[in-house]
Amino acid sequence: MLNIAIALVMGANVHAGIDRNIVPENWYSLPEDSGLRINEAVSTEGKALKPREKEAALTKLLDNIFEANGEALDQLGTTLDNATPDPRRPKDWTAWHAEYFATDLSISASGLLGALTWKGSPSVQVFWRRQNEARKPAVPALPPEKTEVPSLNITSDMPEGQISAQLEPAIRAMVAGGKINDENALRKNLTAAAENFQAVVAGLEKDPGFQWWVSRFRLDVTIDVSGKVNPFLGMGAETKFRFDWARIQAKQGAVTRQRKLAAADARVKSNLEEFVRATAADLEAITASGKVATGFQMYQFRVGIGATATGTIGIVKGTGSVLGQIYFAQNVKKPVVHPRESVDDYVNVIEAEHSKAHMNFAEANGIAFDSSADEVVYKVERAKFRKGIERALKMGSFFAARASQKPGRRWKVFEMRPAFDLSLTGALGLVTVGGLASVELDYYNENF
Amino acid sequence: MRARWLLILIGAAAPFAGCNSDGIPLIGLDDDKNPVEVLVSKADYAKRMGTAVTAVQDSALPALNRRALGGDWLLRTLVVGIGVNAEIGIGPYKASALPKFRVVFSNSTDPTLP
């Protein structure tokens, strides 16, 4: 009771002191959730040209947060004088030191920007690094782990025996944990899933010739008590397992192992390759200019995907049905290739929960969708999706501009990752504190 | 009894008065997934975060430096997630409204984010 009361009083302080609607509404509020028709929602684009006072307030608030974090980090002393003299040390060995510092910004449902507390979704992840020790990350940098899900890192040319050997410790641990009754079934099913995953990533390794290429594919599965492996994350207490594949650069004529897949799996594989090709084309068309004017450059794009019962691949909206995460990277020094046209003129947006409001919104605004027992698949025009990413880039540029203006004395923002939710209209809105990201744009600071 | 609660509430609110121009909102969800917003002063935020970061470094580095080389596995990266809590002086802030951060320790000249 006391906690609730204190929160209310503190909330009142915020309410009285800072304009809650400090972030432009069309940066985070999706049309289907705001009760507006598309033409009304489009008309709110004018709010992007927000009053100067509001823009100044948002800028000042963001500067305050960056300055405060910079001041906090500048209190850290350097400790690089304890390098081990052990001759067995690796070539890249140096003394233990704080390399990165990561904080999260969040936007409330009412449009207030602030530092994220322990629980909630980050709207923008900000990575700090001591400037004189920093260098560009190997592209792509890998995102911080937030779960302790057992995982298998896999390559397309990994022999079957090696897959089994690497799975074995995880299998034993899962059985020892008491949540799996049938060890043999688990071993058989998990190995089969790993080999299917390997076949899929072999397809992703094909170089479609775009500037953007798949740098990572992460697939989460759930395992029930009988050892059966299911492709989708459930909401129950099943055991989770993660397959992870990554590469640090695109390669021509990739060596792939061809494995015969069941018809359903082959359909998913084919659709996934088409999804990758179309998305790479979208990214290439949007980022043809290459740079963000603020000294930050986008080097990575992450999207959460799902598959319908018929094998259709799309971008997942909401919870409960995320099949995996696909990371796209670009060769930042590679000359821009003239964008090619995509075959499909729409993007599938998969929503597991049947939202009556969203379906009504789609009907009222002429957005096609297919509804089944398991999910609703909305057909978002690809041209609108591209415009949505373009706007997201502009939002990301705003945060990047402030990050480049307000550094600490020694620690500076090295990398930032704005996260977005995808609208049925193709627009992208910054994720709010209670939301989930469909898309993430990753920038690094070119001035390090 | 009610008056006592009222005094506590006023006391909790007082530190935030007058700090709005340089305030930093903390935004998150409580245990029941209800939104929580708390305003702290910029100076207070920087001081306490700095204290916390220093405390993490001062705790982690001695332990990491005591690790000897050798064996089949070599530790290269340590990620520590920290919520700034009452024990280091945040005081009246609500438990679910604690600012958090992550520190990545490395012993490599060519580290990557884990």
Coordinates of C-alpha atoms in Angstrom, one line a residue, chain A:
Chain A
M1 CA 0.0 0.0 0.0
L2 CA 2.8 2.3 1.0
N3 CA 4.6 1.5 -2.2
I4 CA 1.6 2.2 -4.3
A5 CA 1.1 5.5 -2.5
I6 CA 4.7 6.5 -3.0
A7 CA 4.6 5.7 -6.6
L8 CA 1.5 7.8 -7.0
V9 CA 3.1 10.7 -5.3
M10 CA 6.3 10.3 -7.3
G11 CA 4.2 10.0 -10.4
A12 CA 2.5 13.2 -9.6
N13 CA 5.8 14.9 -9.4
V14 CA 6.7 13.7 -12.8
H15 CA 3.3 14.7 -14.1
A16 CA 3.7 18.2 -12.6
G17 CA 7.2 18.8 -13.7
I18 CA 7.7 17.3 -17.1
D19 CA 5.4 17.2 -20.1
R20 CA 4.5 13.5 -20.4
N21 CA 3.9 13.9 -24.1
I22 CA 7.4 15.0 -24.7
V23 CA 8.1 12.4 -27.5
P24 CA 6.1 13.1 -30.7
E25 CA 3.1 10.8 -30.6
N26 CA 3.6 9.4 -34.0
W27 CA 7.1 8.2 -33.0
Y28 CA 5.7 5.6 -30.6
S29 CA 1.9 5.3 -31.1
L30 CA 0.8 2.9 -33.8
P31 CA -2.3 3.9 -35.8
E32 CA -4.1 0.6 -35.1
D33 CA -3.7 1.2 -31.3
S34 CA -4.7 4.9 -31.3
G35 CA -8.2 4.5 -32.8
L36 CA -7.4 6.5 -35.8
R37 CA -8.0 5.7 -39.5
I38 CA -4.9 5.7 -41.7
N39 CA -5.7 9.1 -43.2
E40 CA -6.1 10.5 -39.8
A41 CA -2.9 8.9 -38.6
V42 CA -1.0 10.1 -41.6
S43 CA -2.3 13.6 -40.9
T44 CA -0.5 13.4 -37.5
E45 CA 2.8 13.3 -39.4
G46 CA 2.5 17.1 -39.0
K47 CA 3.2 16.5 -35.3
A48 CA 6.7 15.4 -36.4
L49 CA 7.1 19.2 -36.9
K50 CA 6.4 19.6 -33.3
P51 CA 6.4 22.9 -31.4
R52 CA 9.9 24.2 -30.8
E53 CA 9.3 24.1 -27.0
K54 CA 8.5 20.4 -27.2
E55 CA 11.5 19.6 -29.3
A56 CA 13.7 21.7 -27.1
A57 CA 12.4 19.9 -24.0
L58 CA 13.0 16.5 -25.6
T59 CA 16.5 17.5 -26.6
K60 CA 17.3 18.8 -23.2
L61 CA 16.0 15.7 -21.5
L62 CA 18.0 13.4 -23.7
D63 CA 21.1 15.6 -23.2
N64 CA 20.5 15.4 -19.4
I65 CA 20.4 11.6 -19.5
F66 CA 23.6 11.4 -21.6
E67 CA 25.4 13.9 -19.5
A68 CA 24.4 12.2 -16.3
N69 CA 25.6 8.9 -17.6
G70 CA 28.8 10.5 -18.9
E71 CA 29.4 12.1 -15.5
A72 CA 28.8 8.8 -13.7
L73 CA 31.2 6.9 -16.0
D74 CA 33.9 9.5 -15.7
Q75 CA 34.1 8.7 -12.0
L76 CA 35.7 5.4 -13.0
G77 CA 39.4 5.1 -12.7
T78 CA 41.5 3.2 -15.2
T79 CA 43.0 0.0 -14.1
L80 CA 45.2 -1.1 -17.0
D81 CA 48.4 -1.6 -15.0
N82 CA 47.7 -5.2 -13.9
A83 CA 48.4 -7.1 -17.0
T84 CA 49.4 -10.6 -16.2
P85 CA 53.1 -11.4 -17.0
D86 CA 52.2 -15.1 -17.6
P87 CA 53.9 -16.1 -20.8
R88 CA 51.0 -18.4 -21.7
R89 CA 48.7 -15.4 -22.2
P90 CA 47.0 -15.0 -25.6
K91 CA 48.3 -12.4 -28.1
D92 CA 45.3 -10.1 -27.6
W93 CA 45.6 -10.3 -23.8
T94 CA 45.3 -7.1 -21.7
A95 CA 44.5 -6.4 -18.1
W96 CA 40.9 -6.9 -17.0
H97 CA 39.0 -3.6 -17.4
A98 CA 35.5 -2.2 -17.9
E99 CA 35.2 -2.3 -21.7
Y100 CA 31.5 -1.4 -22.2
F101 CA 28.8 0.2 -20.2
A102 CA 25.2 -0.3 -21.4
T103 CA 22.1 1.7 -20.4
D104 CA 18.6 1.7 -21.8
L105 CA 16.2 4.5 -22.6
S106 CA 12.5 3.9 -22.5
I107 CA 9.3 5.7 -23.5
S108 CA 6.2 5.4 -21.4
A109 CA 2.8 4.9 -22.9
S110 CA 2.1 8.6 -22.3
G111 CA 5.2 9.7 -24.3
L112 CA 7.7 10.4 -21.5
L113 CA 11.3 9.5 -22.2
G114 CA 13.5 8.3 -19.4
A115 CA 16.1 5.8 -18.2
L116 CA 14.7 2.3 -18.1
T117 CA 14.5 0.6 -14.7
W118 CA 14.9 -3.1 -13.9
K119 CA 11.8 -4.3 -15.8
G120 CA 10.4 -3.1 -19.1
S121 CA 11.4 -3.0 -22.8
P122 CA 14.2 -0.7 -23.9
S123 CA 13.3 1.8 -26.6
V124 CA 16.9 2.6 -27.3
Q125 CA 19.9 0.6 -26.0
V126 CA 23.0 2.8 -25.5
F127 CA 26.5 1.4 -25.3
W128 CA 29.4 3.5 -23.9
R129 CA 33.1 2.9 -24.3
R130 CA 36.2 4.7 -23.1
Q131 CA 37.2 6.6 -26.1
N132 CA 40.9 6.1 -26.1
E133 CA 40.5 2.4 -25.7
A134 CA 37.8 1.9 -28.3
R135 CA 37.7 0.6 -31.8
K136 CA 35.0 -0.5 -34.2
P137 CA 33.3 -3.7 -33.3
A138 CA 33.8 -6.7 -35.6
V139 CA 30.7 -6.5 -37.7
P140 CA 28.3 -7.7 -36.6
A141 CA 28.7 -7.1 -32.9
L142 CA 26.7 -9.6 -31.0
P143 CA 23.9 -8.4 -28.7
P144 CA 24.0 -9.0 -25.0
E145 CA 22.4 -12.2 -23.9
K146 CA 19.4 -11.7 -21.7
T147 CA 18.4 -15.3 -21.1
E148 CA 20.2 -18.4 -19.9
V149 CA 18.7 -20.7 -22.5
P150 CA 21.0 -23.6 -23.5
S151 CA 22.2 -23.1 -27.0
L152 CA 24.1 -24.6 -29.9
N153 CA 26.3 -22.5 -32.2
I154 CA 26.2 -24.2 -35.6
T155 CA 27.8 -23.8 -38.9
S156 CA 26.6 -24.9 -42.3
D157 CA 29.5 -27.3 -42.8
M158 CA 29.5 -28.8 -39.3
P159 CA 29.6 -32.6 -39.6
E160 CA 26.7 -34.6 -38.1
G161 CA 28.9 -36.2 -35.5
Q162 CA 30.1 -32.8 -34.3
I163 CA 26.5 -31.6 -33.9
S164 CA 25.7 -34.6 -31.8
A165 CA 28.8 -34.1 -29.7
Q166 CA 28.0 -30.5 -29.1
L167 CA 24.4 -31.2 -28.2
E168 CA 25.2 -33.9 -25.7
P169 CA 26.1 -31.8 -22.7
A170 CA 22.9 -29.8 -23.1
I171 CA 20.9 -33.0 -23.5
R172 CA 22.4 -34.4 -20.3
A173 CA 21.7 -31.2 -18.4
M174 CA 18.1 -31.0 -19.6
V175 CA 17.5 -34.7 -18.5
A176 CA 19.3 -34.1 -15.2
G177 CA 17.0 -31.1 -14.7
G178 CA 14.1 -33.5 -14.5
K179 CA 11.9 -31.8 -17.0
I180 CA 12.4 -34.3 -19.8
N181 CA 11.4 -38.0 -19.3
D182 CA 12.5 -39.6 -22.6
E183 CA 16.2 -39.0 -23.1
N184 CA 16.4 -41.0 -26.3
A185 CA 13.5 -39.1 -27.9
L186 CA 15.1 -35.8 -26.9
R187 CA 18.4 -36.8 -28.4
K188 CA 16.8 -37.9 -31.6
N189 CA 14.4 -34.9 -32.0
L190 CA 16.9 -32.3 -31.0
T191 CA 19.5 -33.7 -33.4
A192 CA 17.0 -33.7 -36.2
A193 CA 16.0 -30.1 -35.4
A194 CA 19.7 -29.1 -35.4
E195 CA 20.2 -30.7 -38.8
N196 CA 17.1 -29.0 -40.2
F197 CA 18.4 -25.7 -38.8
Q198 CA 21.7 -26.3 -40.5
A199 CA 19.9 -26.9 -43.8
V200 CA 18.1 -23.6 -43.5
V201 CA 21.2 -21.6 -42.7
A202 CA 22.9 -23.2 -45.6
G203 CA 20.3 -21.5 -47.7
L204 CA 20.9 -18.2 -46.0
E205 CA 24.6 -18.4 -46.7
K206 CA 23.9 -18.0 -50.4
D207 CA 25.0 -14.5 -51.4
P208 CA 22.1 -12.7 -53.1
G209 CA 24.5 -9.9 -54.2
F210 CA 22.9 -7.3 -52.0
Q211 CA 24.7 -4.8 -49.8
W212 CA 22.9 -6.2 -46.8
W213 CA 23.4 -9.9 -46.0
V214 CA 22.3 -12.2 -43.2
S215 CA 24.8 -12.1 -40.4
R216 CA 23.0 -14.1 -37.9
F217 CA 20.0 -16.4 -37.5
R218 CA 18.7 -17.4 -34.1
L219 CA 16.0 -19.9 -33.6
D220 CA 14.3 -20.7 -30.3
V221 CA 12.5 -24.0 -29.8
T222 CA 10.6 -25.5 -26.9
I223 CA 10.9 -29.1 -25.7
D224 CA 8.1 -30.8 -23.9
V225 CA 8.4 -33.4 -21.2
S226 CA 8.3 -36.3 -23.8
G227 CA 11.3 -34.8 -25.6
K228 CA 9.3 -33.5 -28.5
V229 CA 10.8 -30.3 -30.1
N230 CA 8.4 -27.6 -31.1
P231 CA 9.4 -24.6 -33.2
F232 CA 7.5 -21.9 -31.5
L233 CA 8.1 -20.4 -28.1
G234 CA 5.2 -21.4 -25.9
M235 CA 4.0 -19.6 -22.8
G236 CA 4.1 -22.6 -20.6
A237 CA 6.9 -24.2 -18.6
E238 CA 8.5 -26.1 -21.4
T239 CA 12.3 -26.4 -21.7
K240 CA 13.8 -23.9 -24.1
F241 CA 16.7 -24.4 -26.5
R242 CA 18.4 -22.0 -28.9
F243 CA 20.1 -22.6 -32.2
D244 CA 22.4 -19.9 -33.2
W245 CA 24.3 -19.3 -36.5
A246 CA 26.5 -16.3 -37.2
R247 CA 29.1 -15.2 -39.7
I248 CA 31.3 -12.1 -39.7
Q249 CA 31.3 -11.3 -43.3
A250 CA 29.4 -12.2 -46.5
K251 CA 31.1 -14.7 -48.8
Q252 CA 30.7 -15.5 -52.4
G253 CA 29.7 -19.0 -53.5
A254 CA 29.3 -20.2 -49.9
V255 CA 29.8 -23.9 -49.4
T256 CA 26.6 -25.5 -48.3
R257 CA 25.6 -28.9 -47.3
Q258 CA 22.5 -30.1 -49.1
R259 CA 20.1 -32.0 -46.9
K260 CA 16.8 -33.5 -48.0
L261 CA 14.0 -31.8 -46.0
A262 CA 10.4 -32.8 -45.4
A263 CA 8.0 -30.9 -47.6
A264 CA 6.9 -28.6 -44.9
D265 CA 10.4 -27.8 -43.8
A266 CA 11.5 -27.3 -47.4
R267 CA 8.6 -24.8 -47.9
V268 CA 9.7 -22.8 -44.8
K269 CA 13.3 -22.8 -46.1
S270 CA 12.3 -21.6 -49.5
N271 CA 10.0 -18.9 -48.0
L272 CA 12.7 -17.8 -45.6
E273 CA 15.2 -17.4 -48.4
E274 CA 12.6 -15.3 -50.3
F275 CA 11.9 -13.2 -47.2
V276 CA 15.7 -12.6 -46.7
R277 CA 16.1 -11.6 -50.4
A278 CA 13.2 -9.2 -50.3
T279 CA 14.2 -7.6 -47.0
A280 CA 17.8 -7.2 -48.2
A281 CA 16.5 -5.4 -51.2
D282 CA 14.4 -3.2 -49.0
L283 CA 17.3 -2.3 -46.8
E284 CA 19.5 -1.6 -49.8
A285 CA 16.9 0.7 -51.3
I286 CA 16.4 2.6 -48.1
T287 CA 20.0 3.0 -47.0
A288 CA 21.5 3.7 -50.5
S289 CA 22.7 7.0 -49.1
G290 CA 24.7 5.0 -46.6
K291 CA 25.3 7.4 -43.8
V292 CA 23.5 9.1 -41.0
A293 CA 24.5 12.7 -40.9
T294 CA 25.4 12.6 -37.3
G295 CA 28.5 10.5 -37.4
F296 CA 26.7 7.3 -36.6
Q297 CA 26.2 4.7 -39.2
M298 CA 23.6 1.9 -39.2
Y299 CA 25.5 -1.4 -39.6
Q300 CA 22.9 -4.0 -38.4
F301 CA 19.2 -4.6 -38.7
R302 CA 17.3 -7.2 -36.6
V303 CA 13.8 -8.5 -37.3
G304 CA 11.7 -11.0 -35.4
I305 CA 10.1 -13.5 -37.8
G306 CA 7.5 -16.2 -37.6
A307 CA 6.0 -18.9 -39.8
T308 CA 2.3 -19.7 -40.3
A309 CA 1.0 -23.2 -40.4
T310 CA 1.4 -23.2 -44.2
G311 CA 5.0 -22.1 -44.0
T312 CA 4.5 -18.4 -44.9
I313 CA 7.3 -16.3 -43.3
G314 CA 6.5 -12.9 -42.0
I315 CA 7.4 -10.3 -39.4
V316 CA 6.0 -11.1 -36.0
K317 CA 3.9 -8.6 -34.2
G318 CA 3.3 -9.1 -30.4
T319 CA 4.1 -12.1 -28.3
G320 CA 4.0 -15.8 -28.3
S321 CA 4.9 -16.7 -31.9
V322 CA 8.5 -15.6 -32.5
L323 CA 10.2 -18.3 -34.5
G324 CA 13.5 -16.6 -34.6
Q325 CA 15.5 -13.5 -35.1
I326 CA 17.3 -12.6 -38.4
Y327 CA 20.2 -10.2 -38.3
F328 CA 21.2 -8.3 -41.4
A329 CA 24.6 -6.6 -41.7
Q330 CA 26.1 -4.5 -44.3
N331 CA 29.6 -4.2 -45.6
V332 CA 30.0 -0.6 -44.6
K333 CA 32.9 0.0 -47.0
K334 CA 31.3 -1.8 -49.9
P335 CA 30.1 0.3 -52.8
V336 CA 26.4 0.6 -52.9
V337 CA 24.8 -1.7 -55.4
H338 CA 21.9 -0.4 -57.4
P339 CA 18.8 -1.7 -55.6
R340 CA 16.9 -4.4 -57.3
E341 CA 13.1 -4.7 -57.3
S342 CA 11.5 -7.1 -55.0
V343 CA 9.2 -9.8 -56.3
D344 CA 6.5 -9.5 -53.6
D345 CA 4.7 -6.2 -53.2
Y346 CA 3.8 -6.8 -49.6
V347 CA 5.3 -7.9 -46.3
N348 CA 3.6 -10.5 -44.1
V349 CA 2.9 -9.3 -40.5
I350 CA 2.0 -12.2 -38.3
E351 CA 0.1 -11.6 -35.1
A352 CA -0.6 -14.7 -32.9
E353 CA -3.3 -13.0 -30.8
H354 CA -6.5 -12.3 -32.6
S355 CA -7.0 -8.6 -31.9
K356 CA -10.5 -7.6 -32.9
A357 CA -9.5 -4.0 -32.9
H358 CA -6.6 -4.6 -35.2
M359 CA -8.7 -6.6 -37.6
N360 CA -11.4 -3.9 -37.6
F361 CA -8.7 -1.4 -38.2
A362 CA -7.4 -3.4 -41.1
E363 CA -10.9 -3.8 -42.6
A364 CA -11.6 -0.1 -42.2
N365 CA -8.4 0.8 -44.0
G366 CA -8.3 -1.7 -46.7
I367 CA -5.5 -3.8 -45.3
A368 CA -5.8 -7.4 -46.5
F369 CA -5.4 -10.2 -43.9
D370 CA -5.8 -13.9 -43.5
S371 CA -7.2 -15.2 -40.2
S372 CA -6.8 -18.7 -39.0
A373 CA -7.2 -20.4 -35.7
D374 CA -3.6 -19.9 -34.9
E375 CA -2.8 -16.4 -36.1
V376 CA -3.7 -13.4 -38.3
V377 CA -1.4 -12.5 -41.2
Y378 CA -1.7 -8.9 -42.4
K379 CA -0.5 -8.0 -45.9
V380 CA 1.4 -4.7 -45.5
E381 CA 2.3 -2.9 -48.7
R382 CA 6.1 -3.2 -49.2
A383 CA 6.3 0.5 -50.3
K384 CA 4.8 1.5 -47.0
F385 CA 7.1 -0.8 -45.1
R386 CA 10.0 0.9 -46.8
K387 CA 8.7 4.3 -45.8
G388 CA 8.3 3.0 -42.3
I389 CA 12.0 2.1 -42.1
E390 CA 12.9 5.4 -43.6
R391 CA 11.1 7.2 -40.8
A392 CA 12.6 4.9 -38.2
L393 CA 16.0 5.9 -39.6
K394 CA 15.2 9.5 -39.0
M395 CA 14.1 8.7 -35.4
G396 CA 17.4 6.8 -34.9
S397 CA 19.2 9.8 -36.3
F398 CA 17.7 12.1 -33.7
F399 CA 19.1 9.9 -30.8
A400 CA 22.4 9.6 -32.6
A401 CA 22.7 13.3 -33.0
R402 CA 22.2 13.9 -29.3
A403 CA 24.6 11.1 -28.4
S404 CA 27.3 12.7 -30.5
Q405 CA 26.7 16.1 -28.9
K406 CA 26.8 15.2 -25.3
P407 CA 29.5 12.8 -24.4
G408 CA 31.4 12.4 -21.2
R409 CA 35.0 13.5 -20.9
R410 CA 36.4 10.0 -21.3
W411 CA 33.4 7.7 -21.9
K412 CA 31.4 8.3 -25.1
V413 CA 28.5 6.6 -26.8
F414 CA 30.0 4.0 -29.1
E415 CA 26.9 2.2 -30.3
M416 CA 23.1 2.6 -30.0
R417 CA 20.2 0.4 -30.9
P418 CA 16.7 1.9 -31.3
A419 CA 13.9 -0.8 -31.2
F420 CA 10.6 -0.5 -33.0
D421 CA 7.2 -2.1 -33.2
L422 CA 5.7 -2.6 -36.7
S423 CA 2.3 -1.2 -37.5
L424 CA -0.2 -2.8 -39.8
T425 CA 0.2 0.4 -41.9
G426 CA 3.9 -0.3 -42.4
A427 CA 4.9 2.4 -40.0
L428 CA 7.5 1.7 -37.3
G429 CA 7.0 3.1 -33.8
L430 CA 9.6 3.2 -31.0
V431 CA 8.8 0.4 -28.6
T432 CA 7.3 1.7 -25.3
V433 CA 8.1 0.3 -21.9
G434 CA 5.4 -2.4 -22.0
G435 CA 5.9 -3.4 -25.7
L436 CA 8.0 -5.8 -27.7
A437 CA 10.3 -5.0 -30.6
S438 CA 9.8 -6.4 -34.1
V439 CA 12.7 -4.5 -35.6
E440 CA 16.0 -3.1 -34.3
L441 CA 18.4 -0.7 -36.0
D442 CA 22.0 -0.8 -34.8
Y443 CA 24.3 2.2 -35.2
Y444 CA 28.0 2.6 -34.4
N445 CA 29.8 5.9 -33.9
E446 CA 32.2 6.5 -36.8
N447 CA 34.2 9.0 -34.8
F448 CA 35.8 6.6 -32.4

